[in-house]
Short mmCIF file of C-alpha atoms in Angstrom, two decimals:
data_model
loop_
_atom_site.label_atom_id
_atom_site.label_comp_id
_atom_site.label_asym_id
_atom_site.label_seq_id
_atom_site.Cartn_x
_atom_site.Cartn_y
_atom_site.Cartn_z
CA MET K 7 146.00 100.28 96.23
CA LYS K 8 144.11 99.22 93.08
CA ALA K 9 140.32 99.25 93.44
CA LEU K 10 137.57 97.99 91.20
CA LEU K 11 134.11 99.57 91.64
CA LEU K 12 131.39 97.19 90.48
CA PHE K 13 127.65 97.68 89.97
CA PRO K 14 125.89 94.39 89.48
CA ALA K 15 123.17 94.10 86.75
CA SER K 16 119.56 93.66 87.28
CA PRO K 17 117.89 90.77 85.37
CA ASP K 18 115.36 91.43 82.64
CA VAL K 19 112.56 92.41 84.93
CA PHE K 20 109.84 94.68 83.77
CA PHE K 21 111.03 98.06 84.90
CA ASN K 22 114.69 97.63 83.97
CA LEU K 23 114.07 99.47 80.67
CA HIS K 24 115.91 97.07 78.44
CA HIS K 25 113.70 97.58 75.37
CA VAL K 26 113.18 101.30 76.04
CA LEU K 27 116.98 101.76 76.12
CA GLY K 28 117.49 99.70 73.11
CA VAL K 29 115.70 102.23 70.80
CA PRO K 30 118.39 104.94 71.23
CA GLY K 31 121.12 102.36 71.68
CA LYS K 32 121.94 102.81 75.32
CA LYS K 33 122.96 100.18 77.81
CA ALA K 34 121.60 101.82 81.08
CA LEU K 35 119.44 104.68 82.10
CA VAL K 36 121.67 106.38 84.61
CA PRO K 37 125.06 105.50 86.39
CA PRO K 38 124.98 104.40 90.01
CA LEU K 39 125.49 107.65 91.74
CA GLY K 40 126.29 106.13 95.10
CA LEU K 41 129.10 104.03 93.88
CA LEU K 42 130.58 107.02 91.95
CA THR K 43 130.37 108.92 95.37
CA VAL K 44 132.20 105.96 97.05
CA ALA K 45 134.91 106.37 94.33
CA ALA K 46 135.31 110.00 95.30
CA LEU K 47 135.59 109.08 99.00
CA LEU K 48 138.48 106.69 98.42
CA PRO K 49 142.01 107.92 98.75
CA LYS K 50 143.01 110.07 95.70
CA GLU K 51 146.27 108.15 95.26
CA TRP K 52 144.41 104.81 94.66
CA ASP K 53 143.99 103.55 91.23
CA LYS K 54 140.33 102.98 90.27
CA ARG K 55 138.39 101.15 87.58
CA PHE K 56 134.67 101.37 87.35
CA PHE K 57 132.30 98.77 85.70
CA ASP K 58 128.60 99.00 85.51
CA LEU K 59 127.76 95.47 84.67
CA HIS K 60 124.67 96.46 82.66
CA ALA K 61 127.15 97.94 80.13
CA ARG K 62 130.64 96.42 80.56
CA GLN K 63 132.26 93.45 82.22
CA PRO K 64 135.69 93.44 83.83
CA SER K 65 138.14 91.16 82.14
CA ASP K 66 140.27 88.54 83.89
CA ASP K 67 143.13 91.03 83.59
CA ASP K 68 141.05 93.73 85.39
CA ILE K 69 140.45 91.27 88.27
CA GLU K 70 144.03 90.18 88.45
CA TRP K 71 145.03 93.82 88.50
CA ALA K 72 142.76 94.59 91.61
CA ASP K 73 143.75 94.58 95.28
CA ILE K 74 140.21 95.40 96.44
CA ALA K 75 136.70 95.46 94.97
CA PHE K 76 133.67 97.59 96.06
CA ILE K 77 130.31 96.08 95.10
CA SER K 78 127.22 98.30 95.39
CA LEU K 79 123.67 96.77 95.58
CA THR K 80 120.75 99.20 95.29
CA ALA K 81 117.87 96.72 94.38
CA GLY K 82 118.05 94.01 97.04
CA ASN K 83 117.92 90.44 95.84
CA VAL K 84 117.22 91.59 92.28
CA GLN K 85 120.90 91.93 91.66
CA ASP K 86 121.93 88.80 93.46
CA GLU K 87 122.70 86.67 90.43
CA SER K 88 125.03 89.16 88.88
CA ALA K 89 126.59 90.07 92.19
CA LEU K 90 127.30 86.56 93.29
CA ALA K 91 128.81 85.47 90.08
CA MET K 92 131.19 88.51 90.26
CA ILE K 93 132.07 87.76 93.87
CA ALA K 94 132.91 84.13 92.87
CA ARG K 95 135.45 85.52 90.24
CA LEU K 96 136.88 87.95 92.77
CA LYS K 97 137.25 85.31 95.48
CA LYS K 98 139.00 82.99 93.13
CA ALA K 99 141.47 85.65 92.29
CA GLY K 100 142.06 86.55 95.95
CA VAL K 101 140.73 90.09 95.73
CA ARG K 102 139.47 91.61 99.03
CA ILE K 103 135.69 92.20 98.62
CA VAL K 104 133.72 95.06 100.18
CA ALA K 105 129.88 95.25 99.76
CA GLY K 106 127.40 98.05 100.56
CA GLY K 107 124.54 100.12 99.13
CA THR K 108 120.91 100.56 99.93
CA GLY K 109 120.33 96.91 98.80
CA PHE K 110 121.72 95.93 102.22
CA PHE K 111 119.49 97.07 105.03
CA PRO K 112 120.75 96.00 108.36
CA GLU K 113 117.46 96.70 110.19
CA ALA K 114 115.40 94.39 107.88
CA ASP K 115 114.25 90.96 108.91
CA ALA K 116 116.00 89.32 105.91
CA PHE K 117 119.41 90.85 106.68
CA ALA K 118 120.78 87.76 108.46
CA ALA K 119 119.89 85.60 105.57
CA GLN K 120 121.41 88.09 103.23
CA LEU K 121 124.70 87.99 105.16
CA GLU K 122 124.65 84.24 104.68
CA THR K 123 123.93 84.66 100.93
CA TYR K 124 126.96 86.96 100.75
CA LYS K 125 129.18 84.87 102.95
CA ASP K 126 132.13 85.28 100.61
CA VAL K 127 132.15 89.12 101.09
CA ASP K 128 135.02 90.16 103.41
CA HIS K 129 133.54 93.43 104.60
CA PHE K 130 130.13 95.16 104.70
CA VAL K 131 130.21 98.96 104.72
CA LEU K 132 126.59 99.79 105.24
CA ARG K 133 124.22 102.79 105.37
CA GLU K 134 125.61 106.18 104.10
CA ALA K 135 129.22 105.84 102.93
CA GLU K 136 130.10 109.38 103.96
CA ILE K 137 130.03 108.03 107.55
CA THR K 138 130.98 104.35 107.38
CA LEU K 139 133.52 104.26 104.56
CA PRO K 140 136.11 106.40 106.36
CA LEU K 141 135.93 104.13 109.38
CA PHE K 142 136.65 101.08 107.13
CA LEU K 143 139.50 102.84 105.38
CA ALA K 144 141.09 103.84 108.76
CA ASP K 145 140.95 100.23 110.03
CA LEU K 146 142.20 98.91 106.65
CA ALA K 147 145.26 101.32 106.91
CA GLN K 148 146.02 99.78 110.32
CA GLY K 149 145.66 96.30 109.07
CA GLN K 150 142.59 95.57 111.28
CA PRO K 151 139.42 95.96 109.27
CA LYS K 152 136.23 94.63 110.78
CA ARG K 153 133.62 92.56 108.78
CA GLN K 154 130.74 95.05 109.32
CA TYR K 155 130.41 98.84 109.57
CA THR K 156 127.08 100.54 110.09
CA THR K 157 125.66 103.65 111.72
CA THR K 158 122.38 105.08 112.96
CA GLU K 159 123.44 108.60 112.17
CA TRP K 160 122.81 110.64 109.03
CA ALA K 161 125.56 112.01 106.89
CA ASP K 162 126.20 115.67 106.62
CA LEU K 163 125.68 116.14 102.85
CA THR K 164 127.56 119.45 102.78
CA LYS K 165 130.74 117.30 103.03
CA SER K 166 129.81 114.85 100.40
CA PRO K 167 132.21 114.95 97.45
CA ILE K 168 131.46 115.39 93.72
CA PRO K 169 130.88 111.83 92.32
CA MET K 170 133.68 110.61 90.01
CA TYR K 171 131.94 111.11 86.70
CA ASP K 172 135.25 110.94 84.88
CA LEU K 173 135.18 107.14 85.51
CA LEU K 174 132.24 106.75 83.18
CA HIS K 175 131.71 105.91 79.53
CA PHE K 176 129.08 108.52 78.74
CA GLU K 177 127.98 106.67 75.62
CA ASP K 178 126.58 103.85 77.71
CA TYR K 179 123.94 105.97 79.37
CA ALA K 180 120.67 107.69 78.36
CA GLU K 181 120.94 110.19 81.22
CA MET K 182 123.35 111.42 83.83
CA ASP K 183 122.38 111.97 87.48
CA VAL K 184 123.15 114.46 90.33
CA GLN K 185 121.65 114.95 93.75
CA MET K 186 120.62 117.77 95.95
CA PHE K 187 118.30 116.29 98.68
CA ARG K 188 118.17 112.89 100.52
CA GLY K 189 114.99 111.95 102.31
CA CYS K 190 111.42 113.07 102.33
CA PRO K 191 109.18 115.00 104.74
CA TYR K 192 106.36 112.44 104.55
CA GLY K 193 105.98 109.06 106.31
CA CYS K 194 104.12 106.93 103.82
CA ALA K 195 103.69 103.42 105.30
CA PHE K 196 104.76 101.65 102.00
CA CYS K 197 107.91 103.73 101.51
CA VAL K 198 111.35 102.82 102.69
CA ILE K 199 112.87 106.18 102.10
CA PRO K 200 112.35 107.51 105.66
CA ALA K 201 114.22 104.52 106.96
CA LEU K 202 116.95 104.55 104.50
CA MET K 203 117.43 108.27 103.88
CA GLY K 204 115.79 110.13 106.78
CA ARG K 205 112.87 112.32 107.47
CA PRO K 206 112.34 115.27 106.74
CA GLY K 207 115.60 114.94 104.79
CA ARG K 208 118.96 116.69 104.29
CA ALA K 209 120.42 118.80 101.49
CA LYS K 210 123.67 119.70 99.90
CA THR K 211 124.56 123.28 99.31
CA VAL K 212 123.47 124.94 96.08
CA ALA K 213 127.13 125.46 95.35
CA GLN K 214 127.74 121.75 95.62
CA PHE K 215 124.83 120.87 93.34
CA LEU K 216 126.01 123.32 90.71
CA ALA K 217 129.51 121.98 90.94
CA GLU K 218 128.17 118.51 90.08
CA LEU K 219 126.43 119.95 87.09
CA GLN K 220 129.52 121.82 86.14
CA ARG K 221 131.65 118.67 86.29
CA LEU K 222 129.34 116.92 83.89
CA PHE K 223 129.35 120.01 81.64
CA ASP K 224 133.09 120.13 81.61
CA LEU K 225 133.36 116.50 80.78
CA GLY K 226 131.14 117.02 77.75
CA TRP K 227 127.73 115.68 78.77
CA ARG K 228 124.67 117.37 77.16
CA GLY K 229 121.06 116.39 77.32
CA PHE K 230 119.02 114.62 80.04
CA VAL K 231 120.05 114.76 83.69
CA GLU K 232 118.10 113.05 86.40
CA ILE K 233 118.13 114.79 89.75
CA ASN K 234 118.34 111.71 91.90
CA ASP K 235 116.37 113.21 94.87
CA ASP K 236 113.65 111.37 96.79
CA ASN K 237 111.69 114.70 96.70
CA LEU K 238 113.08 117.84 95.24
CA ILE K 239 110.89 120.01 97.41
CA ALA K 240 111.61 118.15 100.69
CA ASP K 241 112.72 121.70 101.68
CA LEU K 242 110.31 123.78 99.66
CA LYS K 243 111.79 127.09 100.82
CA LEU K 244 115.31 126.13 99.90
CA ALA K 245 114.22 124.83 96.46
CA LYS K 246 112.26 127.93 95.59
CA ARG K 247 114.39 130.67 97.00
CA GLU K 248 117.89 129.29 96.49
CA LEU K 249 118.23 126.20 94.33
CA LEU K 250 115.90 126.81 91.42
CA PRO K 251 116.85 130.57 90.84
CA ALA K 252 120.48 129.60 90.83
CA LEU K 253 119.85 126.80 88.46
CA VAL K 254 117.98 129.09 86.03
CA GLU K 255 120.91 131.41 85.92
CA TRP K 256 123.43 128.55 85.59
CA GLN K 257 121.48 127.06 82.61
CA ILE K 258 120.98 130.38 80.76
CA GLU K 259 124.68 131.24 81.15
CA ARG K 260 125.65 127.94 79.46
CA GLY K 261 123.01 127.91 76.69
CA MET K 262 120.63 125.47 78.46
CA PRO K 263 122.80 122.33 78.14
CA PHE K 264 120.66 120.05 80.29
CA LYS K 265 117.06 118.78 80.41
CA PHE K 266 116.00 117.63 83.97
CA HIS K 267 113.68 115.04 85.45
CA VAL K 268 112.99 114.63 89.13
CA CYS K 269 110.75 113.10 91.74
CA ILE K 270 108.56 115.70 93.48
CA ASP K 271 105.43 115.67 95.60
CA VAL K 272 102.03 116.88 94.29
CA ARG K 273 102.23 120.23 95.99
CA VAL K 274 104.18 121.31 92.88
CA GLY K 275 100.81 121.40 91.02
CA GLU K 276 99.38 124.09 93.31
CA ASP K 277 102.37 126.49 93.15
CA ASP K 278 102.63 128.67 89.95
CA GLU K 279 105.86 130.29 91.12
CA LEU K 280 107.48 126.91 91.62
CA LEU K 281 106.27 125.66 88.25
CA ALA K 282 107.62 128.67 86.48
CA LEU K 283 110.99 128.17 88.08
CA LEU K 284 111.01 124.50 87.09
CA TYR K 285 110.11 125.44 83.50
CA ALA K 286 112.77 128.09 83.35
CA SER K 287 115.38 125.76 84.69
CA GLY K 288 114.81 123.28 81.77
CA PHE K 289 112.66 120.61 83.51
CA HIS K 290 111.46 118.17 80.84
CA SER K 291 109.36 116.08 83.33
CA VAL K 292 108.52 115.27 86.90
CA PHE K 293 107.55 112.06 88.56
CA LEU K 294 104.54 112.23 90.98
CA GLY K 295 103.81 109.38 93.37
CA ILE K 296 100.07 109.58 92.91
CA GLU K 297 99.76 105.93 94.01
CA ASN K 298 95.86 105.59 94.09
CA LEU K 299 92.79 107.81 93.42
CA ASP K 300 90.81 106.48 96.36
CA PRO K 301 91.22 108.56 99.64
CA GLU K 302 90.60 105.50 101.71
CA CYS K 303 93.43 103.69 100.00
CA LEU K 304 95.72 106.61 100.51
CA ASP K 305 94.65 106.83 104.22
CA GLU K 306 95.69 103.18 104.59
CA VAL K 307 99.28 104.10 104.01
CA HIS K 308 99.37 107.65 105.44
CA LYS K 309 99.73 109.28 101.96
CA THR K 310 98.18 112.47 103.52
CA VAL K 311 99.65 114.86 101.01
CA ASN K 312 97.58 113.32 98.24
CA ALA K 313 94.35 112.36 100.05
CA THR K 314 92.37 115.60 99.68
CA ARG K 315 93.80 116.94 96.52
CA ASP K 316 92.32 117.14 92.94
CA MET K 317 94.82 115.04 90.91
CA ASP K 318 93.33 115.85 87.60
CA ALA K 319 93.78 119.63 88.26
CA ILE K 320 97.29 119.10 89.55
CA VAL K 321 98.41 117.07 86.46
CA GLN K 322 96.74 119.41 84.07
CA ARG K 323 98.32 122.43 85.67
CA ILE K 324 101.86 121.02 85.61
CA GLN K 325 101.57 120.02 81.89
CA ARG K 326 100.08 123.37 80.89
CA ALA K 327 103.19 124.90 82.53
CA GLY K 328 105.38 123.07 80.05
CA ILE K 329 106.46 119.96 82.08
CA LEU K 330 105.44 116.40 81.35
CA VAL K 331 103.93 114.38 84.28
CA TYR K 332 105.03 110.75 84.87
CA CYS K 333 103.50 108.98 87.78
CA GLY K 334 103.48 106.07 90.07
CA LEU K 335 100.30 104.07 90.56
CA MET K 336 99.55 101.08 92.79
CA VAL K 337 96.82 98.58 93.05
CA GLY K 338 96.11 95.97 95.76
CA PHE K 339 95.19 98.12 98.66
CA ASP K 340 92.60 96.65 101.18
CA HIS K 341 90.13 99.43 100.16
CA ASP K 342 90.59 98.89 96.37
CA LYS K 343 87.41 97.94 94.57
CA PRO K 344 87.16 96.12 91.10
CA ALA K 345 86.49 99.41 89.55
CA VAL K 346 89.96 100.75 90.41
CA PHE K 347 91.43 99.43 87.12
CA GLU K 348 88.97 101.34 84.89
CA LYS K 349 89.23 104.35 87.13
CA MET K 350 93.04 104.50 86.67
CA ALA K 351 92.87 103.92 83.01
CA ALA K 352 90.50 106.80 82.48
CA PHE K 353 92.54 109.02 84.75
CA VAL K 354 95.76 108.37 82.84
CA GLU K 355 94.11 108.79 79.45
CA ARG K 356 92.18 112.02 80.05
CA ASN K 357 95.23 113.67 81.54
CA GLY K 358 97.70 112.52 79.01
CA ILE K 359 100.21 110.90 81.41
CA ILE K 360 102.57 109.42 78.94
CA MET K 361 104.55 107.26 81.50
CA PRO K 362 102.33 105.70 84.20
CA SER K 363 104.38 103.35 86.36
CA LEU K 364 101.93 100.67 87.63
CA THR K 365 102.76 98.17 90.31
CA LYS K 366 101.00 96.05 92.93
CA VAL K 367 101.20 97.13 96.54
CA ASN K 368 104.25 95.49 98.10
CA ALA K 369 105.19 95.66 101.79
CA VAL K 370 108.91 96.35 101.60
CA PRO K 371 111.11 95.16 104.58
CA GLY K 372 111.85 98.13 106.76
CA THR K 373 108.58 99.94 106.19
CA GLU K 374 105.64 100.55 108.51
CA LEU K 375 103.41 98.60 106.10
CA TYR K 376 105.73 95.55 106.27
CA GLN K 377 105.69 95.44 110.08
CA ARG K 378 101.85 95.82 110.01
CA MET K 379 101.40 92.97 107.47
CA LYS K 380 103.95 90.86 109.29
CA LEU K 381 102.07 91.07 112.58
CA ALA K 382 98.82 90.25 110.78
CA GLY K 383 100.52 87.14 109.15
CA ARG K 384 99.87 88.45 105.72
CA ILE K 385 103.37 88.57 104.27
CA ASP K 386 104.14 86.23 101.31
CA HIS K 387 107.95 86.03 101.40
CA THR K 388 108.12 84.33 98.02
CA ALA K 389 106.84 87.45 96.29
CA ILE K 390 109.24 89.99 97.78
CA GLY K 391 111.14 91.80 95.15
CA ASP K 392 108.74 91.09 92.34
CA ALA K 393 106.77 94.13 91.19
CA HIS K 394 104.21 91.95 89.41
CA LYS K 395 103.37 89.83 92.50
CA ALA K 396 101.53 91.16 95.64
CA ASN K 397 103.51 90.15 98.60
CA ILE K 398 100.49 90.86 100.84
CA ARG K 399 98.10 87.97 101.32
CA ASP K 400 94.42 88.01 101.76
CA VAL K 401 93.68 91.18 99.81
CA PRO K 402 89.94 91.78 100.07
CA MET K 403 89.60 92.11 96.21
CA GLY K 404 90.90 88.57 95.94
CA ALA K 405 94.33 87.56 94.42
CA GLN K 406 92.87 86.35 91.14
CA ALA K 407 90.73 89.49 90.56
CA LEU K 408 93.83 91.61 91.37
CA ASP K 409 95.96 89.64 89.02
CA ARG K 410 93.57 89.70 86.18
CA GLY K 411 92.73 93.45 86.49
CA TYR K 412 96.42 94.29 86.84
CA VAL K 413 97.40 92.47 83.65
CA ASP K 414 94.49 93.94 81.72
CA LEU K 415 95.37 97.46 82.78
CA MET K 416 99.02 97.03 82.14
CA GLU K 417 98.34 95.84 78.63
CA ARG K 418 95.87 98.61 77.98
CA LEU K 419 98.30 101.27 79.16
CA TRP K 420 100.98 100.20 76.59
CA THR K 421 98.71 99.33 73.65
CA PRO K 422 99.91 101.66 70.87
CA LYS K 423 96.44 103.13 70.31
CA TYR K 424 96.17 104.33 73.96
CA PHE K 425 99.84 105.26 74.22
CA TYR K 426 99.62 107.63 71.22
CA ARG K 427 96.31 108.98 72.46
CA ARG K 428 97.99 109.96 75.71
CA VAL K 429 100.90 111.53 73.83
CA ARG K 430 98.52 113.71 71.78
CA THR K 431 96.60 114.73 74.84
CA ALA K 432 99.74 115.80 76.59
CA LEU K 433 101.08 117.69 73.44
CA GLU K 434 97.80 119.57 72.98
CA VAL K 435 98.37 121.45 76.23
CA LEU K 436 102.19 121.41 76.75
CA LYS K 437 104.06 124.60 76.44
CA ALA K 438 107.19 124.40 74.20
CA PRO K 439 110.31 123.59 76.29
CA VAL K 440 112.99 126.26 76.86
CA HIS K 441 115.73 123.59 76.09
CA THR K 442 116.49 122.93 72.50
CA ASP K 443 118.68 120.04 71.37
CA LYS K 444 121.75 121.25 69.66
CA PRO K 445 122.43 119.47 66.27
CA SER K 446 125.03 116.78 66.64
CA LEU K 447 125.97 113.47 65.03
CA ALA K 448 125.00 111.65 68.25
CA ASN K 449 121.55 113.19 68.22
CA LEU K 450 121.04 112.46 64.61
CA ARG K 451 122.05 108.82 65.20
CA ILE K 452 119.58 108.52 67.99
CA LEU K 453 116.78 110.09 65.80
CA LEU K 454 117.43 107.66 63.02
CA ARG K 455 117.41 104.77 65.41
CA ILE K 456 113.96 105.94 66.74
CA VAL K 457 112.50 106.33 63.16
CA LEU K 458 113.83 102.89 62.11
CA ARG K 459 112.96 100.96 65.22
CA VAL K 460 109.58 102.52 65.86
CA GLY K 461 108.53 104.01 62.61
CA VAL K 462 109.59 101.29 60.25
CA LEU K 463 110.07 97.97 61.99
CA SER K 464 107.43 98.07 64.75
CA GLU K 465 103.88 97.07 64.92
CA GLU K 466 102.91 100.59 65.89
CA ARG K 467 104.41 102.25 62.95
CA ARG K 468 101.03 103.53 61.67
CA GLU K 469 100.37 105.20 65.01
CA PHE K 470 103.87 106.64 65.05
CA TRP K 471 103.54 108.38 61.62
CA SER K 472 100.03 109.58 62.32
CA GLY K 473 101.19 111.04 65.64
CA LEU K 474 104.30 112.59 63.91
CA ALA K 475 102.10 114.19 61.26
CA TRP K 476 99.74 115.66 63.83
CA THR K 477 102.65 117.14 65.83
CA VAL K 478 104.32 118.63 62.68
CA ILE K 479 101.05 120.35 61.75
CA HIS K 480 99.66 121.45 65.13
CA ARG K 481 102.70 121.57 67.59
CA PRO K 482 105.88 121.59 65.60
CA LYS K 483 107.93 123.11 68.44
CA LEU K 484 107.13 119.90 70.43
CA LEU K 485 108.78 117.60 67.93
CA PRO K 486 111.86 116.98 70.24
CA VAL K 487 109.29 115.98 73.07
CA TYR K 488 107.48 113.71 70.61
CA PHE K 489 110.69 111.88 69.61
CA ALA K 490 111.91 111.79 73.26
CA VAL K 491 108.89 109.70 74.51
CA GLN K 492 108.88 107.16 71.63
CA PRO K 493 111.29 104.65 73.31
CA LEU K 494 108.71 104.54 76.28
CA GLY K 495 105.72 103.38 74.26
CA TYR K 496 107.74 100.96 72.14
CA GLY K 497 109.80 99.57 75.01
CA PHE K 498 106.98 98.92 77.40
CA ARG K 499 104.72 97.41 74.69
CA LYS K 500 107.49 95.03 73.89
CA ARG K 501 107.91 94.20 77.64
CA CYS K 502 104.22 93.59 78.16
CA ALA K 503 104.21 91.13 75.24
CA GLU K 504 106.93 89.22 76.95
CA VAL K 505 105.82 89.36 80.60
CA PHE K 506 102.10 89.04 80.18
CA ASP K 507 102.00 86.35 77.62
CA ASP K 508 98.84 84.35 76.50
CA ALA K 509 99.71 81.50 78.91
CA TYR K 510 99.98 83.81 81.96
CA ARG K 511 96.64 85.51 80.96
CA ALA K 512 95.00 82.09 80.45
CA ARG K 513 96.19 80.81 83.86
CA SER K 514 95.01 83.94 85.61
CA ALA K 515 91.64 83.86 83.88
CA ALA K 516 91.07 80.19 84.62
CA ALA K 517 91.95 80.47 88.32
CA ALA K 518 89.57 83.54 88.67
CA GLU K 519 86.59 82.48 86.56
CA PRO K 520 86.34 79.16 84.68
CA LYS K 521 83.60 80.60 82.46
CA ARG K 522 85.08 83.93 81.82
CA ALA K 523 84.85 83.55 78.07
CA ALA K 524 81.09 83.30 78.23
CA ARG K 525 80.63 86.84 79.46
CA PRO K 526 82.22 90.19 78.78
CA ALA K 527 85.67 90.63 80.46
CA PRO K 528 85.55 92.83 83.61
CA GLY K 529 87.74 95.82 84.25
CA VAL K 530 89.26 97.64 81.35
CA ALA K 531 89.61 94.73 78.87
CA GLY K 532 86.16 95.07 77.50
CA GLN K 533 85.75 98.82 77.60
CA ALA K 534 84.47 100.62 74.48
CA GLU K 535 86.74 103.21 72.88
#
């Protein structure tokens, strides 16, 4: 059997990192780990060809070659255009089509409509492939495959295979990814992870995790590796007592080949032992779901792990331990006040959070928040899947005030002056990393692209050289960190210029306040430096 494995592209939405990745010359951030796991679950004797449509397209010859195609969706309707175009090509060629991935959620209200949208798909293999794919393959071997396979059980991750990284073209990606945990111990009302991946979560063995790293190492990968976990400390005892000590030893034995990034909860900032292990393991950065700074907003969505903690102290403690903090922030809660925008801007700036990911609150199908808003008649179905639109109606702040404040804050976050101010604040306290990049032609090429794109051709070239000079003089050991974060500032500034154009701002302002120009702008736009 000859199988195509296809990952549809996302359109040029804000957070697809198109401009960010363009600086180092990459086509995608990480490969689709789920689809590579599916490849490993298929019979070994099958021939397999993999295409991430962000990077490469199958030729007509590839499609004619295939007997069966597996299409993985992870971002819901965001990938529809790319997926449906590929399905049309496959259908025309008579290829059997199988679809799955977390983008298909059989418990969601929209699933029936999704089945109609994907009516040309022959089979849906849903939920975790470790359970449902073997069922499909067994029926296929008997010549009696069903249209849909799903399960309410959770997979035993200790039986999950090493993803087929050998199918990849490494040069297409900025990072590789591995996985240790699926699921999270918390039940945040806005988060779909408990429904998709389980609560409190499950883990692979440490040996499995290290085997995935070893496979990447043997194939020649060096540099950034994203640990694609929902929460690295879902099982805190396992992470501290087994995983991280073994990872430190593995990294040291091989000369620290990898720099890691992972999602983790805020407890990390209160545990010096855990921070020391993360640092010694070569963690470059962690992503914290801070969400909001108002305890009332956090209580709305049961974000109890954050509600009573000092976020300034947590962020500063992590960065002083030598690990950059990236974070998720959300606006549009029922308890949000107009001052939320300035409050968030000040928090990000005083703590030197280089990469704040700001979105509006969205009620995702399959979450408690979605059910609550649906019962209250507050869901705007036209906005689902758009991070820049709130799909919750009747927000007390008012839709226009939320829209205006959001745009102002997003633009402030990625203005070069404020970005480089955050970079300097972070580098002032950051401990030098244990990982050092080995000289290579590939790394030199990336460095030259950064200097050319950001330091010569961009509007922020003055800030770039000023920041570089300060780093050389005051924190020379952090030069690799300085260069590593440059694509973020450049890429998101470019994206802001495209998404939040003058016409969009003018429409927002006119709808909210016809005489806005006659008085100082509210929120962050009119703040003094």
